GROMACS .gro file of C-alpha atoms in nm:
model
  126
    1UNK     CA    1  -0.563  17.840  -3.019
    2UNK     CA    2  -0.795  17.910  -2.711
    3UNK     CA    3  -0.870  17.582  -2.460
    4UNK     CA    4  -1.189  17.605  -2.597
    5UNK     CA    5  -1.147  17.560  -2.971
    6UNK     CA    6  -0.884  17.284  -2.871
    7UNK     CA    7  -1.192  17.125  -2.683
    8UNK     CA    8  -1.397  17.117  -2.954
    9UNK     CA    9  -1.180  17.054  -3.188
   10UNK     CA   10  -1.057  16.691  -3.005
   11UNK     CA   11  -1.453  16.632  -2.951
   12UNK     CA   12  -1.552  16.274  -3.106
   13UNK     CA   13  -1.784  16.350  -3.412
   14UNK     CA   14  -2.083  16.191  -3.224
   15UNK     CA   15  -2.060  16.446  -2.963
   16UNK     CA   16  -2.101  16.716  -3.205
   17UNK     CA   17  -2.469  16.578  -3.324
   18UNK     CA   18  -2.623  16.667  -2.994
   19UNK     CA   19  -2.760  16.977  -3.125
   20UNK     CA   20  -3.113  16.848  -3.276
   21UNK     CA   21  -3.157  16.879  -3.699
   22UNK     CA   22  -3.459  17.102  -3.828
   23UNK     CA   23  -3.568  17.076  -4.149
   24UNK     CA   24  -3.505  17.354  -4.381
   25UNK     CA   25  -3.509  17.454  -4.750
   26UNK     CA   26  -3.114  17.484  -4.901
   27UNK     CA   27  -3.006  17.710  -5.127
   28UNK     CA   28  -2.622  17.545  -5.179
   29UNK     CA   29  -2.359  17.631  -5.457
   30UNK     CA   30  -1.999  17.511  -5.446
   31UNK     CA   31  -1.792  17.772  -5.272
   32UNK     CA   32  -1.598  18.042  -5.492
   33UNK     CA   33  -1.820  18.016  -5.835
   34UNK     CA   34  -2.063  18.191  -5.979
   35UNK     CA   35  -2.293  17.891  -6.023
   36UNK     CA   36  -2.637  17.993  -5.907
   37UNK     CA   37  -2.761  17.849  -5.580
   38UNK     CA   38  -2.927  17.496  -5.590
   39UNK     CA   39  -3.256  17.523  -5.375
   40UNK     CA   40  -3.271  17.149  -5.181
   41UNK     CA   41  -3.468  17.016  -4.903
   42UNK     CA   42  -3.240  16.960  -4.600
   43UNK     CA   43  -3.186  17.051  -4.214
   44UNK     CA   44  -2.943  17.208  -4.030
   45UNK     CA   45  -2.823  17.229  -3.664
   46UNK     CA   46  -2.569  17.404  -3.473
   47UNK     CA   47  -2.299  17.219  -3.596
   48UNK     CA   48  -2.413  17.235  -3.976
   49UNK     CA   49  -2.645  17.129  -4.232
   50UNK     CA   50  -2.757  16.872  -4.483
   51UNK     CA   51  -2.946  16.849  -4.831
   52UNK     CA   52  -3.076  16.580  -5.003
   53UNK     CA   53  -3.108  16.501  -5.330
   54UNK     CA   54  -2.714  16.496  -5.479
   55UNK     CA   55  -2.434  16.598  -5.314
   56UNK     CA   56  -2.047  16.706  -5.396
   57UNK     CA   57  -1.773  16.474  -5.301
   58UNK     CA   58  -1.579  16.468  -4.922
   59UNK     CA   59  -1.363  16.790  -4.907
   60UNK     CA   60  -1.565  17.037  -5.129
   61UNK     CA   61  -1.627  17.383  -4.971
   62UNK     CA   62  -2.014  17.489  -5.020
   63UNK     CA   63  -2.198  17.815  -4.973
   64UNK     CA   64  -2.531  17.819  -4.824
   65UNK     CA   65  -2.827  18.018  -4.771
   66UNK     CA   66  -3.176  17.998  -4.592
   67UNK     CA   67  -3.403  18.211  -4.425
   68UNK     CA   68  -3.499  18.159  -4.093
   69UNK     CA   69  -3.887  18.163  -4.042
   70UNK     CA   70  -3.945  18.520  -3.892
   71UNK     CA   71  -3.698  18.674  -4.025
   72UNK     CA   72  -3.666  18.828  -4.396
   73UNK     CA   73  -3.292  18.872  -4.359
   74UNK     CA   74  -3.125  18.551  -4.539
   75UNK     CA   75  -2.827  18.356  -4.348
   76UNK     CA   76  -2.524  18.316  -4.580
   77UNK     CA   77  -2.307  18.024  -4.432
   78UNK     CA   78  -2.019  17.840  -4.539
   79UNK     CA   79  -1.960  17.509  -4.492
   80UNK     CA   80  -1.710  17.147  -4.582
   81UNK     CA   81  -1.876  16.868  -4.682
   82UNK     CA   82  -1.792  16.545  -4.415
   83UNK     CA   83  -1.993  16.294  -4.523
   84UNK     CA   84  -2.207  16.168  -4.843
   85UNK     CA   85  -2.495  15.966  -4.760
   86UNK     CA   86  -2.710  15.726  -4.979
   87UNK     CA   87  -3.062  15.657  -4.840
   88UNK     CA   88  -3.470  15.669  -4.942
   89UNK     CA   89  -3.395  16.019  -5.043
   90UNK     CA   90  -3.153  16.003  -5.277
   91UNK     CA   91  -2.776  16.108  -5.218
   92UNK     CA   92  -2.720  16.422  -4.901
   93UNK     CA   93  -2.444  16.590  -4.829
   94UNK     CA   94  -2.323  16.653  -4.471
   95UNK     CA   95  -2.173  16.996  -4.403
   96UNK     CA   96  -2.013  17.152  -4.098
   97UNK     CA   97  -2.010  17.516  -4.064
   98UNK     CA   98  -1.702  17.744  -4.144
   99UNK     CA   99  -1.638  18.069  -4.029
  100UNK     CA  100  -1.993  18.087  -3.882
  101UNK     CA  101  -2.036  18.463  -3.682
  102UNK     CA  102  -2.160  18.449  -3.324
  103UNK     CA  103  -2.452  18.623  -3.464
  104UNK     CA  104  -2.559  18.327  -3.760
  105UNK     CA  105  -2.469  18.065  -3.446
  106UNK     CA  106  -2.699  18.252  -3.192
  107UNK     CA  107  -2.999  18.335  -3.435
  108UNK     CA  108  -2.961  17.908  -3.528
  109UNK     CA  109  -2.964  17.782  -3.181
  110UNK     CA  110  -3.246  18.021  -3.084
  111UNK     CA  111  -3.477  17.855  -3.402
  112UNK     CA  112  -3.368  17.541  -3.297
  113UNK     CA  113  -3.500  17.603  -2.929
  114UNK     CA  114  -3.801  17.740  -3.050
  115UNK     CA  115  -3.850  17.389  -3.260
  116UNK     CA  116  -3.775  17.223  -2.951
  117UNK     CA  117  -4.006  17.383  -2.731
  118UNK     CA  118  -4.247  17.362  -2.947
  119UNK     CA  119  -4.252  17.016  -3.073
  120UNK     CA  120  -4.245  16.945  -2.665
  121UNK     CA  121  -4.556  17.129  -2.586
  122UNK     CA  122  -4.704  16.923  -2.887
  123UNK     CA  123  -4.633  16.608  -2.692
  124UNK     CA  124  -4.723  16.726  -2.399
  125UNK     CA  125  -4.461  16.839  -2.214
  126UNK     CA  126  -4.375  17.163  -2.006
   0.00000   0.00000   0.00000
């Protein structure tokens, strides 16, 4: 195992949510069926994704996919569900990202900047 993935692997899970969420529609199946996708309102980040509306229990292995506005090529992810939440939307399930390529991860971060920067300039910023 490189430095690196020992780094992030040792990170404390709040350090992993500094990459902002975007919202996003969901399509999310359990991993290795033949279940059609589920299309759910939700977010994602670098680190991994969320839906709302019911969720599979701590441990289940989902596949994902979403298009990225701007694209027509759909993003197929994997992805472990960490965490259920309960909340004014219902049950969500909190995924982090499997096998993601350095392509899916790059093509993510650069939506997410574009969010950013936008959503700045809205404000007011630079």
């Amino acid at each position: 195992m490189s430095e690196q993935s020992k780094e992030r692997n040792q990170r404390p899970v709040e350090d992993r949510r500094e990459s902002p969420r975007v919202s996003m529609r969901i399509r999310v199946r359990r991993a290795g069926t033949s279940d059609a996708f589920e299309s759910r309102e939700g977010n994602i980040s670098l680190g991994g994704f969320a839906w709302f509306g019911w969720a599979m229990p701590v441990g289940t292995k989902v596949e994902a996919r979403f298009s990225l506005p701007g694209s027509d090529e759909e993003l197929q992810v994997r992805g472990e569900v960490l965490h259920v939440g309960h909340g004014s939307r219902g049950s969500s399930a909190h995924v982090r990202f499997l096998e993601l390529s350095a392509e899916a991860e790059l093509r993510i971060a650069r939506y997410i900047d574009e969010i950013e920067l936008a959503e700045s300039k809205a404000r007011g910023g630079a």
